[in-house]
Amino acid sequence: MTRPIIIDTDPGQDDAVAVCLALAAPDALTVLGITTVAGNVPLALTTINALKTVELCGRTDVPIHAGAAGPLVGEAVTAEHVHGRTGLDGYDLPTPAIAAASSDAVGFLRETLEAHPPGAVTLCCLGPLTNLALLLKRHPDAAARLHSVVLMGGAYFEVGNITPAAEFNIYADPEAAAKVFASGLELTVMPLDVTHQLLLTEARKSALAAIGNRVSDVIDGWVNFFERFDLDKYGADGAPLHDPSVIAYLLQPELFSGRHINVEIECESPLTRGMSVMDWWRVTDRKPNAQVMGSVDADGFYALLCERLGHFGGGR
Ligand code: BDR
Ligand code: CA
């Protein structure tokens, strides 16, 4: 039996690789739909990028629903300095021939959750958590039907990447993240502590490029683009590939290990706004609310990614 999932995302090259990985695993995952959110680039672009990605994978049957154009509070924060003006710089894919199914991501989430048995659907969040926070606010009964949420966001030992204290997805909508971490939903978290172990070394990039199908050619273009920024930042071992960790966890959870701990989100302090305060050492009595991953078998992750992307077959 396959596991039904919805991917909530702000593509972003690493988001797009995560979508490709999910669509490369139809024996394990059924992607019921993709909801988009403003994040790496504005909503209009993240939606176009999601459309381009499902077209690339030959999966135009997967509906795309546009969601929140900005955070619950304040102005949208974007990351063109990492992902380029389009969010998918590095390979010029054609303008999509298909269109978004709706601009009501929250309505789609509600309808889909109500159409499936309670506990059936897993939500994979790869961007700011605005859409999920809106679902929790507007349709709490539908949200309670989720099996679980697996999300990329936050950091503890690695602290921050968009500010010294905060990881991008949480910083882009801290109020939404706070709502999600207080929701009581079953949460699994891939923080920077994990994704910074998933470095795209030369050997791993060569293995990806050697797959030799169109999807891997495009991914090769994408990763070569965004790593120019991360290499300056993180050094010569390669740039981290963040969001595919969420899908890899669903496919091979044994690659990851972590702790069930308390996570709170800082929303007040101007200095540390968006910080994920993770009680890794369990030094408080605060109730654990998330399974936070701390380590990953990086070679195993890249072996999985290459093996699955090879399923696309076809020529260049
Ligand atoms: C996260 O922020 C975005 O830039 C990436 O797509 C990833 O989801 C990493 O901090
Ligand atoms: Ca993302």
Short mmCIF file of C-alpha atoms and ligand atoms in Angstrom, two decimals:
data_model
loop_
_atom_site.label_atom_id
_atom_site.label_comp_id
_atom_site.label_asym_id
_atom_site.label_seq_id
_atom_site.Cartn_x
_atom_site.Cartn_y
_atom_site.Cartn_z
CA MET A 1 0.00 0.00 0.00
CA THR A 2 1.31 3.45 -0.80
CA ARG A 3 1.31 6.31 1.66
CA PRO A 4 -0.84 9.32 0.66
CA ILE A 5 0.98 12.63 1.03
CA ILE A 6 0.49 16.30 0.22
CA ILE A 7 3.58 18.43 -0.38
CA ASP A 8 3.42 22.05 0.82
CA THR A 9 6.30 23.91 -0.77
CA ASP A 10 8.00 27.12 -1.95
CA PRO A 11 10.22 25.93 -4.85
CA GLY A 12 13.26 26.66 -4.67
CA GLN A 13 15.66 24.19 -6.31
CA ASP A 14 15.87 21.94 -3.25
CA ASP A 15 12.07 21.88 -2.94
CA ALA A 16 11.88 20.89 -6.60
CA VAL A 17 14.35 18.04 -6.05
CA ALA A 18 12.17 16.88 -3.14
CA VAL A 19 9.10 16.86 -5.42
CA CYS A 20 11.05 14.89 -8.05
CA LEU A 21 12.09 12.37 -5.40
CA ALA A 22 8.49 11.93 -4.22
CA LEU A 23 7.23 11.51 -7.78
CA ALA A 24 10.00 8.98 -8.42
CA ALA A 25 8.59 6.70 -5.73
CA PRO A 26 5.03 5.84 -6.82
CA ASP A 27 5.34 2.38 -5.26
CA ALA A 28 5.72 3.99 -1.82
CA LEU A 29 4.12 7.44 -2.00
CA THR A 30 0.94 8.76 -3.61
CA VAL A 31 1.23 12.52 -4.05
CA LEU A 32 -2.38 13.70 -3.73
CA GLY A 33 -1.48 17.28 -4.55
CA ILE A 34 0.97 20.10 -4.04
CA THR A 35 0.19 23.32 -2.23
CA THR A 36 2.40 26.35 -2.71
CA VAL A 37 3.39 29.16 -0.39
CA ALA A 38 5.44 32.33 -0.70
CA GLY A 39 8.96 31.73 0.55
CA ASN A 40 12.13 31.43 -1.46
CA VAL A 41 10.45 33.61 -4.08
CA PRO A 42 6.97 35.23 -4.24
CA LEU A 43 3.89 33.00 -4.53
CA ALA A 44 3.34 33.51 -8.27
CA LEU A 45 6.83 32.11 -8.91
CA THR A 46 6.69 29.25 -6.41
CA THR A 47 3.44 28.15 -8.07
CA ILE A 48 4.93 28.33 -11.57
CA ASN A 49 7.95 26.41 -10.30
CA ALA A 50 5.75 23.66 -8.87
CA LEU A 51 3.95 23.43 -12.23
CA LYS A 52 7.28 23.24 -14.07
CA THR A 53 8.48 20.48 -11.76
CA VAL A 54 5.46 18.19 -12.17
CA GLU A 55 5.68 18.74 -15.95
CA LEU A 56 9.37 17.85 -15.87
CA CYS A 57 8.46 14.61 -14.10
CA GLY A 58 5.64 13.84 -16.55
CA ARG A 59 3.11 14.04 -13.70
CA THR A 60 0.69 16.74 -14.75
CA ASP A 61 -2.04 14.67 -13.06
CA VAL A 62 -0.80 15.99 -9.68
CA PRO A 63 -2.88 19.11 -8.89
CA ILE A 64 -1.14 22.29 -7.74
CA HIS A 65 -3.05 24.63 -5.44
CA ALA A 66 -1.65 28.08 -4.70
CA GLY A 67 -1.74 29.15 -1.07
CA ALA A 68 -0.56 32.01 1.11
CA ALA A 69 1.13 34.98 -0.56
CA GLY A 70 2.71 36.14 2.69
CA PRO A 71 3.16 35.35 6.37
CA LEU A 72 0.48 35.64 9.06
CA VAL A 73 2.21 38.77 10.37
CA GLY A 74 4.41 41.30 8.56
CA GLU A 75 6.01 41.28 5.14
CA ALA A 76 7.11 38.34 3.02
CA VAL A 77 10.79 37.38 3.33
CA THR A 78 12.34 35.90 0.17
CA ALA A 79 15.71 34.34 -0.68
CA GLU A 80 16.56 35.27 -4.28
CA HIS A 81 20.16 35.67 -3.14
CA VAL A 82 20.27 31.89 -2.77
CA HIS A 83 17.79 30.59 -5.36
CA GLY A 84 18.04 33.27 -8.06
CA ARG A 85 15.36 35.60 -9.41
CA THR A 86 13.05 32.79 -10.56
CA GLY A 87 13.67 30.47 -7.61
CA LEU A 88 14.68 27.76 -10.09
CA ASP A 89 17.68 29.45 -11.68
CA GLY A 90 20.24 27.04 -13.10
CA TYR A 91 18.08 25.34 -15.73
CA ASP A 92 15.64 27.14 -17.97
CA LEU A 93 12.51 24.97 -18.08
CA PRO A 94 9.72 25.90 -20.51
CA THR A 95 6.74 27.98 -19.41
CA PRO A 96 4.28 25.40 -18.06
CA ALA A 97 1.44 24.35 -20.35
CA ILE A 98 -0.71 23.47 -17.34
CA ALA A 99 -2.22 25.85 -14.77
CA ALA A 100 -2.82 25.70 -11.04
CA ALA A 101 -5.99 23.83 -10.09
CA SER A 102 -6.99 26.60 -7.64
CA SER A 103 -5.72 29.42 -5.50
CA ASP A 104 -7.26 27.89 -2.39
CA ALA A 105 -4.59 25.63 -0.92
CA VAL A 106 -6.27 25.62 2.48
CA GLY A 107 -9.59 24.57 0.93
CA PHE A 108 -7.81 21.77 -0.95
CA LEU A 109 -6.12 20.59 2.25
CA ARG A 110 -9.47 20.55 4.05
CA GLU A 111 -11.34 18.72 1.28
CA THR A 112 -8.60 16.16 0.83
CA LEU A 113 -8.33 15.44 4.54
CA GLU A 114 -12.10 15.07 4.80
CA ALA A 115 -12.15 12.73 1.81
CA HIS A 116 -9.63 10.37 3.43
CA PRO A 117 -9.96 8.40 6.67
CA PRO A 118 -8.57 10.09 9.78
CA GLY A 119 -4.86 9.36 10.12
CA ALA A 120 -4.37 8.56 6.44
CA VAL A 121 -2.67 11.62 4.96
CA THR A 122 0.82 12.91 5.77
CA LEU A 123 1.67 16.56 5.08
CA CYS A 124 5.22 17.33 3.96
CA CYS A 125 6.12 20.98 4.61
CA LEU A 126 9.13 22.32 2.73
CA GLY A 127 8.62 26.06 3.16
CA PRO A 128 7.19 28.61 5.60
CA LEU A 129 4.35 27.03 7.59
CA THR A 130 1.67 29.59 6.69
CA ASN A 131 -0.72 27.23 4.85
CA LEU A 132 -0.74 24.70 7.69
CA ALA A 133 -1.24 27.45 10.29
CA LEU A 134 -4.23 28.73 8.30
CA LEU A 135 -5.66 25.21 8.11
CA LEU A 136 -5.26 24.86 11.89
CA LYS A 137 -7.01 28.20 12.40
CA ARG A 138 -9.85 27.80 9.91
CA HIS A 139 -10.47 24.04 9.90
CA PRO A 140 -9.00 22.49 13.07
CA ASP A 141 -11.11 19.34 12.70
CA ALA A 142 -9.69 18.73 9.23
CA ALA A 143 -6.15 19.36 10.47
CA ALA A 144 -6.69 16.83 13.26
CA ARG A 145 -7.27 14.18 10.57
CA LEU A 146 -3.61 14.39 9.48
CA HIS A 147 -1.52 11.30 10.12
CA SER A 148 1.49 13.53 10.77
CA VAL A 149 3.53 16.44 9.50
CA VAL A 150 7.13 16.02 8.35
CA LEU A 151 8.79 19.38 7.91
CA MET A 152 12.10 20.96 7.00
CA GLY A 153 12.73 23.87 9.32
CA GLY A 154 14.54 25.19 12.33
CA ALA A 155 17.95 24.42 13.75
CA TYR A 156 19.57 23.87 17.10
CA PHE A 157 23.33 23.34 16.97
CA GLU A 158 23.55 24.97 13.53
CA VAL A 159 21.46 27.92 14.80
CA GLY A 160 20.56 30.08 11.78
CA ASN A 161 21.02 30.56 8.06
CA ILE A 162 18.91 33.63 7.26
CA THR A 163 19.80 35.43 10.51
CA PRO A 164 22.43 34.36 13.04
CA ALA A 165 19.59 32.87 15.11
CA ALA A 166 16.95 31.66 12.67
CA GLU A 167 16.48 29.16 9.86
CA PHE A 168 14.71 30.51 6.75
CA ASN A 169 11.41 28.56 6.79
CA ILE A 170 10.72 29.44 10.43
CA TYR A 171 11.97 33.03 10.12
CA ALA A 172 9.73 33.66 7.10
CA ASP A 173 6.63 33.05 9.27
CA PRO A 174 7.42 32.58 12.97
CA GLU A 175 3.79 33.05 14.08
CA ALA A 176 2.71 30.22 11.76
CA ALA A 177 5.52 28.00 13.02
CA ALA A 178 4.58 28.73 16.64
CA LYS A 179 1.00 27.68 15.89
CA VAL A 180 2.17 24.44 14.27
CA PHE A 181 4.49 23.53 17.15
CA ALA A 182 1.68 24.22 19.63
CA SER A 183 -0.89 22.24 17.63
CA GLY A 184 -0.48 18.80 19.15
CA LEU A 185 -0.08 17.31 15.67
CA GLU A 186 2.53 14.58 15.28
CA LEU A 187 5.58 16.48 13.99
CA THR A 188 8.85 15.20 12.57
CA VAL A 189 11.44 17.91 12.00
CA MET A 190 14.44 18.04 9.67
CA PRO A 191 16.46 21.00 11.00
CA LEU A 192 19.65 22.47 9.56
CA ASP A 193 21.49 20.11 11.93
CA VAL A 194 20.47 17.29 9.60
CA THR A 195 20.47 19.06 6.24
CA HIS A 196 23.97 20.46 6.81
CA GLN A 197 25.14 16.83 6.84
CA LEU A 198 23.67 16.33 3.35
CA LEU A 199 26.44 18.12 1.50
CA LEU A 200 26.65 17.92 -2.27
CA THR A 201 30.27 16.87 -2.57
CA GLU A 202 31.87 16.57 -6.01
CA ALA A 203 31.48 12.78 -5.83
CA ARG A 204 27.77 13.01 -5.03
CA LYS A 205 27.19 15.61 -7.75
CA SER A 206 28.95 13.35 -10.25
CA ALA A 207 26.77 10.41 -9.20
CA LEU A 208 23.63 12.52 -9.72
CA ALA A 209 24.81 13.76 -13.11
CA ALA A 210 25.72 10.21 -14.15
CA ILE A 211 22.08 9.12 -13.91
CA GLY A 212 21.82 10.68 -17.35
CA ASN A 213 18.09 11.27 -17.78
CA ARG A 214 16.34 14.61 -18.31
CA VAL A 215 15.32 15.00 -14.66
CA SER A 216 18.89 14.45 -13.47
CA ASP A 217 20.23 16.88 -16.11
CA VAL A 218 17.88 19.57 -14.81
CA ILE A 219 18.78 18.81 -11.20
CA ASP A 220 22.46 19.06 -12.13
CA GLY A 221 21.80 22.59 -13.46
CA TRP A 222 19.86 23.57 -10.35
CA VAL A 223 22.39 22.34 -7.81
CA ASN A 224 25.30 23.90 -9.67
CA PHE A 225 23.46 27.21 -9.48
CA PHE A 226 22.55 27.36 -5.81
CA GLU A 227 25.79 25.90 -4.56
CA ARG A 228 27.71 28.96 -5.73
CA PHE A 229 26.14 30.84 -2.84
CA ASP A 230 26.40 28.06 -0.27
CA LEU A 231 30.01 27.22 -1.12
CA ASP A 232 31.03 30.74 -0.19
CA LYS A 233 29.12 30.30 3.01
CA TYR A 234 29.87 26.71 4.06
CA GLY A 235 33.18 25.97 2.41
CA ALA A 236 34.44 23.58 -0.21
CA ASP A 237 32.78 20.34 0.90
CA GLY A 238 29.60 21.28 -0.98
CA ALA A 239 26.24 22.90 -0.40
CA PRO A 240 23.49 21.32 1.71
CA LEU A 241 20.43 19.85 -0.01
CA HIS A 242 17.68 20.61 2.51
CA ASP A 243 14.16 19.68 1.50
CA PRO A 244 14.59 16.20 -0.02
CA SER A 245 15.40 15.03 3.53
CA VAL A 246 11.65 15.14 4.25
CA ILE A 247 10.79 12.76 1.42
CA ALA A 248 13.80 10.55 2.13
CA TYR A 249 12.53 10.19 5.70
CA LEU A 250 9.22 8.83 4.41
CA LEU A 251 11.00 6.40 2.10
CA GLN A 252 13.77 5.25 4.46
CA PRO A 253 13.25 6.49 8.03
CA GLU A 254 16.11 4.31 9.29
CA LEU A 255 18.56 6.73 7.65
CA PHE A 256 17.71 9.29 10.35
CA SER A 257 17.91 9.45 14.10
CA GLY A 258 16.72 12.05 16.55
CA ARG A 259 14.98 12.86 19.81
CA HIS A 260 11.41 13.53 20.92
CA ILE A 261 11.79 16.95 22.53
CA ASN A 262 10.15 20.31 23.12
CA VAL A 263 10.46 22.99 20.46
CA GLU A 264 9.27 26.58 20.95
CA ILE A 265 9.43 29.40 18.43
CA GLU A 266 10.66 32.88 19.34
CA CYS A 267 8.26 35.49 17.93
CA GLU A 268 9.07 38.57 20.03
CA SER A 269 12.76 39.39 20.26
CA PRO A 270 13.97 41.48 17.29
CA LEU A 271 17.39 39.86 17.69
CA THR A 272 16.28 36.22 17.70
CA ARG A 273 12.87 36.32 15.97
CA GLY A 274 12.22 33.00 14.20
CA MET A 275 14.63 31.05 16.37
CA SER A 276 13.60 27.46 17.08
CA VAL A 277 14.39 26.87 20.74
CA MET A 278 14.93 23.13 20.91
CA ASP A 279 15.30 21.45 24.28
CA TRP A 280 17.78 18.91 22.88
CA TRP A 281 19.34 18.24 26.29
CA ARG A 282 15.94 18.08 27.99
CA VAL A 283 16.82 20.76 30.50
CA THR A 284 13.22 21.96 30.96
CA ASP A 285 9.94 20.32 31.94
CA ARG A 286 8.33 21.57 28.76
CA LYS A 287 6.32 18.86 27.06
CA PRO A 288 7.95 17.22 24.04
CA ASN A 289 6.04 18.23 20.92
CA ALA A 290 8.24 17.08 18.02
CA GLN A 291 10.53 14.32 16.87
CA VAL A 292 13.62 16.34 15.91
CA MET A 293 16.22 14.62 13.77
CA GLY A 294 19.87 15.17 14.63
CA SER A 295 21.80 12.90 12.33
CA VAL A 296 21.49 11.22 8.97
CA ASP A 297 23.36 8.59 6.98
CA ALA A 298 24.35 11.01 4.21
CA ASP A 299 25.77 8.36 1.86
CA GLY A 300 22.60 6.34 2.31
CA PHE A 301 20.52 9.44 1.52
CA TYR A 302 22.40 10.14 -1.73
CA ALA A 303 22.26 6.45 -2.71
CA LEU A 304 18.48 6.57 -2.25
CA LEU A 305 18.18 9.82 -4.21
CA CYS A 306 20.23 8.51 -7.15
CA GLU A 307 18.49 5.16 -7.20
CA ARG A 308 15.03 6.75 -7.20
CA LEU A 309 15.79 9.48 -9.74
CA GLY A 310 17.09 6.75 -12.06
CA HIS A 311 13.48 5.50 -12.26
CA PHE A 312 12.54 8.43 -14.50
CA GLY A 313 14.39 6.74 -17.33
CA GLY A 314 13.88 8.25 -20.75
CA GLY A 315 16.41 10.22 -22.74
CA ARG A 316 17.84 13.65 -22.31
C1 BDR B 1 15.08 26.09 3.69
O1 BDR B 1 14.96 27.41 3.19
C2 BDR B 1 14.88 27.40 1.79
O2 BDR B 1 15.77 28.27 1.25
C3 BDR B 1 15.08 25.98 1.33
O3 BDR B 1 14.20 25.67 0.27
C4 BDR B 1 14.75 25.15 2.55
O4 BDR B 1 13.39 24.82 2.60
C5 BDR B 1 16.47 25.93 4.28
O5 BDR B 1 16.66 26.84 5.31
CA CA B 2 11.89 25.14 0.73
#
